[in-house]
CSV table of N, CA, C and O in Angstrom, one decimal:
chain,number,residue,atom,x,y,z
A,1,PRO,N,-2.1,-31.8,28.7
A,1,PRO,CA,-3.0,-32.7,29.4
A,1,PRO,C,-3.9,-33.4,28.4
A,1,PRO,O,-4.5,-34.4,28.7
A,2,PHE,N,-4.1,-32.8,27.2
A,2,PHE,CA,-5.0,-33.4,26.2
A,2,PHE,C,-4.2,-34.3,25.2
A,2,PHE,O,-4.8,-34.7,24.2
A,3,ASP,N,-2.9,-34.5,25.3
A,3,ASP,CA,-2.1,-35.1,24.3
A,3,ASP,C,-2.7,-36.4,23.8
A,3,ASP,O,-2.8,-36.6,22.6
A,4,SER,N,-3.1,-37.3,24.7
A,4,SER,CA,-3.6,-38.6,24.2
A,4,SER,C,-4.9,-38.5,23.5
A,4,SER,O,-5.1,-39.2,22.4
A,5,ALA,N,-5.8,-37.6,24.0
A,5,ALA,CA,-7.1,-37.4,23.3
A,5,ALA,C,-6.9,-36.8,22.0
A,5,ALA,O,-7.6,-37.1,21.0
A,6,VAL,N,-6.0,-35.8,21.9
A,6,VAL,CA,-5.8,-35.1,20.6
A,6,VAL,C,-5.1,-36.1,19.6
A,6,VAL,O,-5.6,-36.1,18.4
A,7,THR,N,-4.2,-36.9,20.0
A,7,THR,CA,-3.6,-37.9,19.2
A,7,THR,C,-4.6,-38.9,18.7
A,7,THR,O,-4.7,-39.2,17.5
A,8,TYR,N,-5.5,-39.3,19.5
A,8,TYR,CA,-6.6,-40.3,19.2
A,8,TYR,C,-7.5,-39.6,18.1
A,8,TYR,O,-7.9,-40.2,17.1
A,9,LEU,N,-7.9,-38.4,18.4
A,9,LEU,CA,-8.8,-37.7,17.4
A,9,LEU,C,-8.1,-37.5,16.1
A,9,LEU,O,-8.7,-37.6,15.0
A,10,GLN,N,-6.8,-37.1,16.2
A,10,GLN,CA,-6.0,-36.9,14.9
A,10,GLN,C,-6.0,-38.2,14.1
A,10,GLN,O,-6.2,-38.1,12.9
A,11,LYS,N,-5.9,-39.3,14.7
A,11,LYS,CA,-5.9,-40.6,13.9
A,11,LYS,C,-7.3,-40.8,13.3
A,11,LYS,O,-7.4,-41.2,12.1
A,12,LYS,N,-8.4,-40.4,14.0
A,12,LYS,CA,-9.7,-40.5,13.4
A,12,LYS,C,-9.9,-39.6,12.2
A,12,LYS,O,-10.5,-39.9,11.2
A,13,VAL,N,-9.3,-38.4,12.3
A,13,VAL,CA,-9.4,-37.4,11.2
A,13,VAL,C,-8.6,-38.0,10.0
A,13,VAL,O,-9.1,-37.9,8.9
A,14,GLU,N,-7.4,-38.5,10.3
A,14,GLU,CA,-6.7,-39.1,9.2
A,14,GLU,C,-7.4,-40.3,8.5
A,14,GLU,O,-7.2,-40.5,7.3
A,15,MET,N,-8.3,-40.9,9.3
A,15,MET,CA,-9.1,-42.0,8.7
A,15,MET,C,-10.4,-41.5,8.1
A,15,MET,O,-11.2,-42.3,7.6
A,16,GLY,N,-10.6,-40.2,8.1
A,16,GLY,CA,-11.8,-39.7,7.4
A,16,GLY,C,-12.8,-39.0,8.3
A,16,GLY,O,-13.9,-38.5,7.7
A,17,ALA,N,-12.7,-38.9,9.6
A,17,ALA,CA,-13.6,-38.2,10.4
A,17,ALA,C,-13.8,-36.8,9.9
A,17,ALA,O,-12.8,-36.1,9.7
A,18,GLU,N,-15.0,-36.3,9.9
A,18,GLU,CA,-15.3,-35.0,9.4
A,18,GLU,C,-15.8,-34.0,10.5
A,18,GLU,O,-15.8,-32.8,10.3
A,19,PHE,N,-16.1,-34.6,11.7
A,19,PHE,CA,-16.4,-33.8,12.9
A,19,PHE,C,-16.2,-34.7,14.1
A,19,PHE,O,-16.1,-35.9,14.0
A,20,ALA,N,-16.3,-34.1,15.3
A,20,ALA,CA,-16.2,-34.8,16.5
A,20,ALA,C,-17.1,-34.2,17.6
A,20,ALA,O,-17.4,-33.0,17.5
A,21,ILE,N,-17.5,-35.1,18.5
A,21,ILE,CA,-18.3,-34.6,19.6
A,21,ILE,C,-17.5,-35.0,20.9
A,21,ILE,O,-17.2,-36.2,21.0
A,22,THR,N,-17.3,-34.0,21.8
A,22,THR,CA,-16.5,-34.3,23.0
A,22,THR,C,-17.4,-35.0,24.0
A,22,THR,O,-18.6,-35.2,23.9
A,23,GLN,N,-16.8,-35.5,25.1
A,23,GLN,CA,-17.5,-36.0,26.2
A,23,GLN,C,-18.2,-34.8,26.8
A,23,GLN,O,-18.0,-33.6,26.4
A,24,MET,N,-19.1,-35.0,27.8
A,24,MET,CA,-19.9,-33.9,28.3
A,24,MET,C,-19.0,-32.9,29.0
A,24,MET,O,-18.0,-33.3,29.6
A,25,ILE,N,-19.3,-31.6,28.9
A,25,ILE,CA,-18.5,-30.6,29.5
A,25,ILE,C,-19.5,-29.7,30.3
A,25,ILE,O,-20.7,-29.6,30.1
A,26,PHE,N,-18.9,-29.1,31.3
A,26,PHE,CA,-19.7,-28.1,32.2
A,26,PHE,C,-19.0,-26.8,32.2
A,26,PHE,O,-19.5,-25.8,32.8
A,27,SER,N,-17.8,-26.7,31.6
A,27,SER,CA,-17.1,-25.4,31.6
A,27,SER,C,-16.4,-25.2,30.2
A,27,SER,O,-15.9,-26.2,29.6
A,28,ALA,N,-16.5,-24.0,29.7
A,28,ALA,CA,-15.9,-23.8,28.4
A,28,ALA,C,-14.4,-23.8,28.3
A,28,ALA,O,-13.9,-24.1,27.2
A,29,GLU,N,-13.7,-23.5,29.4
A,29,GLU,CA,-12.3,-23.4,29.3
A,29,GLU,C,-11.6,-24.8,28.9
A,29,GLU,O,-10.7,-24.7,28.0
A,30,PRO,N,-11.9,-25.9,29.5
A,30,PRO,CA,-11.3,-27.2,29.0
A,30,PRO,C,-11.6,-27.5,27.6
A,30,PRO,O,-10.7,-27.9,26.8
A,31,TYR,N,-12.8,-27.2,27.1
A,31,TYR,CA,-13.2,-27.4,25.7
A,31,TYR,C,-12.3,-26.5,24.8
A,31,TYR,O,-11.8,-27.0,23.8
A,32,LYS,N,-12.2,-25.2,25.2
A,32,LYS,CA,-11.4,-24.3,24.4
A,32,LYS,C,-9.9,-24.8,24.3
A,32,LYS,O,-9.3,-24.8,23.2
A,33,ARG,N,-9.4,-25.3,25.4
A,33,ARG,CA,-8.0,-25.8,25.4
A,33,ARG,C,-7.8,-27.0,24.5
A,33,ARG,O,-6.9,-27.1,23.8
A,34,PHE,N,-8.8,-27.9,24.5
A,34,PHE,CA,-8.8,-29.1,23.7
A,34,PHE,C,-8.8,-28.7,22.2
A,34,PHE,O,-8.0,-29.2,21.4
A,35,VAL,N,-9.8,-27.8,21.8
A,35,VAL,CA,-9.9,-27.3,20.4
A,35,VAL,C,-8.6,-26.6,20.0
A,35,VAL,O,-8.1,-26.9,18.9
A,36,ASP,N,-8.0,-25.8,20.9
A,36,ASP,CA,-6.8,-25.1,20.5
A,36,ASP,C,-5.6,-26.2,20.3
A,36,ASP,O,-4.8,-26.0,19.4
A,37,ALA,N,-5.6,-27.2,21.2
A,37,ALA,CA,-4.6,-28.2,21.0
A,37,ALA,C,-4.7,-29.0,19.7
A,37,ALA,O,-3.7,-29.3,19.0
A,38,CYS,N,-6.0,-29.2,19.3
A,38,CYS,CA,-6.2,-29.8,18.0
A,38,CYS,C,-5.7,-28.9,16.8
A,38,CYS,O,-5.1,-29.4,15.9
A,39,HIS,N,-6.0,-27.7,16.9
A,39,HIS,CA,-5.6,-26.7,15.9
A,39,HIS,C,-4.1,-26.7,15.8
A,39,HIS,O,-3.5,-26.6,14.7
A,40,LYS,N,-3.4,-26.7,16.9
A,40,LYS,CA,-1.9,-26.7,16.9
A,40,LYS,C,-1.4,-27.9,16.2
A,40,LYS,O,-0.3,-27.9,15.7
A,41,ARG,N,-2.1,-29.0,16.3
A,41,ARG,CA,-1.7,-30.2,15.6
A,41,ARG,C,-1.9,-30.2,14.1
A,41,ARG,O,-1.6,-31.0,13.3
A,42,GLY,N,-2.7,-29.1,13.7
A,42,GLY,CA,-2.9,-28.9,12.2
A,42,GLY,C,-4.2,-29.5,11.7
A,42,GLY,O,-4.3,-29.6,10.4
A,43,PHE,N,-5.1,-29.9,12.5
A,43,PHE,CA,-6.4,-30.3,11.9
A,43,PHE,C,-7.5,-29.4,12.5
A,43,PHE,O,-7.4,-29.0,13.6
A,44,ASN,N,-8.5,-29.2,11.7
A,44,ASN,CA,-9.5,-28.2,12.0
A,44,ASN,C,-10.8,-28.7,11.5
A,44,ASN,O,-11.4,-28.1,10.6
A,45,ILE,N,-11.3,-29.7,12.2
A,45,ILE,CA,-12.7,-30.2,11.9
A,45,ILE,C,-13.6,-29.6,13.0
A,45,ILE,O,-13.2,-29.1,14.0
A,46,PRO,N,-14.9,-29.5,12.7
A,46,PRO,CA,-15.8,-29.1,13.7
A,46,PRO,C,-15.8,-30.0,15.0
A,46,PRO,O,-15.8,-31.2,14.8
A,47,ILE,N,-15.6,-29.4,16.1
A,47,ILE,CA,-15.6,-30.2,17.4
A,47,ILE,C,-16.7,-29.6,18.2
A,47,ILE,O,-16.7,-28.5,18.7
A,48,ILE,N,-17.7,-30.4,18.4
A,48,ILE,CA,-19.0,-30.0,19.1
A,48,ILE,C,-18.9,-30.4,20.5
A,48,ILE,O,-18.6,-31.6,20.8
A,49,PRO,N,-19.1,-29.5,21.4
A,49,PRO,CA,-19.1,-29.9,22.9
A,49,PRO,C,-20.2,-30.8,23.2
A,49,PRO,O,-21.4,-30.5,22.9
A,50,GLY,N,-19.9,-31.9,24.0
A,50,GLY,CA,-21.0,-32.8,24.4
A,50,GLY,C,-21.7,-32.2,25.6
A,50,GLY,O,-21.1,-31.6,26.5
A,51,ILE,N,-23.0,-32.3,25.5
A,51,ILE,CA,-23.9,-31.7,26.6
A,51,ILE,C,-24.8,-32.8,27.1
A,51,ILE,O,-25.1,-33.8,26.4
A,52,ARG,N,-25.3,-32.6,28.3
A,52,ARG,CA,-26.2,-33.6,28.9
A,52,ARG,C,-27.2,-32.8,29.8
A,52,ARG,O,-26.7,-31.9,30.6
A,53,ILE,N,-28.4,-33.0,29.7
A,53,ILE,CA,-29.4,-32.3,30.6
A,53,ILE,C,-29.3,-33.0,32.0
A,53,ILE,O,-29.4,-34.2,32.1
A,54,LEU,N,-29.2,-32.2,33.0
A,54,LEU,CA,-29.1,-32.7,34.4
A,54,LEU,C,-30.4,-32.4,35.1
A,54,LEU,O,-30.8,-31.2,35.2
A,55,SER,N,-31.1,-33.4,35.5
A,55,SER,CA,-32.4,-33.2,36.2
A,55,SER,C,-32.3,-33.4,37.7
A,55,SER,O,-33.2,-32.9,38.4
A,56,GLN,N,-31.3,-34.1,38.2
A,56,GLN,CA,-31.2,-34.4,39.6
A,56,GLN,C,-29.8,-34.4,40.0
A,56,GLN,O,-28.9,-34.8,39.3
A,57,ALA,N,-29.5,-33.8,41.2
A,57,ALA,CA,-28.1,-33.7,41.7
A,57,ALA,C,-27.5,-35.1,41.8
A,57,ALA,O,-26.3,-35.3,41.4
A,58,ALA,N,-28.2,-36.1,42.3
A,58,ALA,CA,-27.6,-37.4,42.5
A,58,ALA,C,-27.2,-38.0,41.2
A,58,ALA,O,-26.1,-38.6,41.1
A,59,GLY,N,-28.1,-37.8,40.2
A,59,GLY,CA,-27.7,-38.4,38.9
A,59,GLY,C,-26.5,-37.7,38.3
A,59,GLY,O,-25.7,-38.3,37.6
A,60,ALA,N,-26.4,-36.4,38.5
A,60,ALA,CA,-25.3,-35.6,38.0
A,60,ALA,C,-24.0,-36.1,38.6
A,60,ALA,O,-23.0,-36.3,37.9
A,61,LYS,N,-24.0,-36.4,39.9
A,61,LYS,CA,-22.8,-36.9,40.6
A,61,LYS,C,-22.4,-38.2,40.1
A,61,LYS,O,-21.3,-38.5,39.9
A,62,ASN,N,-23.4,-39.1,39.8
A,62,ASN,CA,-23.1,-40.4,39.3
A,62,ASN,C,-22.5,-40.3,37.9
A,62,ASN,O,-21.5,-41.0,37.6
A,63,MET,N,-23.0,-39.4,37.1
A,63,MET,CA,-22.4,-39.2,35.7
A,63,MET,C,-21.0,-38.7,35.8
A,63,MET,O,-20.2,-39.0,35.1
A,64,SER,N,-20.8,-37.8,36.8
A,64,SER,CA,-19.5,-37.2,36.9
A,64,SER,C,-18.5,-38.2,37.3
A,64,SER,O,-17.4,-38.3,36.7
A,65,GLU,N,-18.9,-39.1,38.2
A,65,GLU,CA,-17.9,-40.2,38.6
A,65,GLU,C,-17.7,-41.2,37.4
A,65,GLU,O,-16.6,-41.6,37.2
A,66,LYS,N,-18.8,-41.5,36.7
A,66,LYS,CA,-18.7,-42.5,35.6
A,66,LYS,C,-17.8,-42.0,34.5
A,66,LYS,O,-17.0,-42.8,34.0
A,67,PHE,N,-18.0,-40.7,34.1
A,67,PHE,CA,-17.2,-40.2,33.0
A,67,PHE,C,-16.0,-39.4,33.4
A,67,PHE,O,-15.2,-39.0,32.5
A,68,GLY,N,-15.7,-39.2,34.7
A,68,GLY,CA,-14.5,-38.5,35.1
A,68,GLY,C,-14.5,-37.1,34.8
A,68,GLY,O,-13.5,-36.5,34.5
A,69,VAL,N,-15.7,-36.5,34.7
A,69,VAL,CA,-15.9,-35.1,34.4
A,69,VAL,C,-16.3,-34.3,35.6
A,69,VAL,O,-17.4,-34.5,36.2
A,70,PRO,N,-15.5,-33.4,36.1
A,70,PRO,CA,-15.9,-32.6,37.3
A,70,PRO,C,-17.0,-31.7,37.0
A,70,PRO,O,-17.1,-31.1,36.0
A,71,ILE,N,-17.9,-31.6,38.0
A,71,ILE,CA,-19.1,-30.7,37.8
A,71,ILE,C,-18.9,-29.6,38.8
A,71,ILE,O,-18.7,-29.7,40.0
A,72,PRO,N,-18.8,-28.3,38.2
A,72,PRO,CA,-18.6,-27.2,39.1
A,72,PRO,C,-19.7,-27.0,40.1
A,72,PRO,O,-20.9,-27.4,39.9
A,73,ARG,N,-19.3,-26.5,41.3
A,73,ARG,CA,-20.3,-26.3,42.4
A,73,ARG,C,-21.4,-25.5,42.0
A,73,ARG,O,-22.5,-25.7,42.5
A,74,GLN,N,-21.2,-24.6,41.1
A,74,GLN,CA,-22.3,-23.7,40.7
A,74,GLN,C,-23.5,-24.5,40.0
A,74,GLN,O,-24.6,-24.0,39.9
A,75,VAL,N,-23.1,-25.6,39.4
A,75,VAL,CA,-24.1,-26.4,38.7
A,75,VAL,C,-25.0,-27.2,39.7
A,75,VAL,O,-26.2,-27.3,39.4
A,76,ILE,N,-24.4,-27.8,40.7
A,76,ILE,CA,-25.2,-28.6,41.6
A,76,ILE,C,-24.8,-28.2,43.1
A,76,ILE,O,-23.7,-27.7,43.3
A,77,SER,N,-25.7,-28.5,44.0
A,77,SER,CA,-25.3,-28.3,45.4
A,77,SER,C,-26.0,-29.3,46.2
A,77,SER,O,-27.0,-29.9,45.8
A,78,GLU,N,-25.5,-29.7,47.3
A,78,GLU,CA,-26.1,-30.7,48.2
A,78,GLU,C,-27.3,-30.2,48.8
A,78,GLU,O,-27.5,-29.1,49.2
């Protein structure tokens, strides 16, 4: 599922990138799968998980829709 993102990052590494920051995440499992997929491709730069402070549920939902990142129910509730 991460093939296109891993390929894109691999091209950046080949062009000299020394680290990467992911889009915002709310769960460690997708981040771990992404990092593992990068390592399987043979590059091992620091990959920092993107974070964002959520202060309001409505704002979090808007960000979730804008960036296509699901927010776990445990993080926000109606």
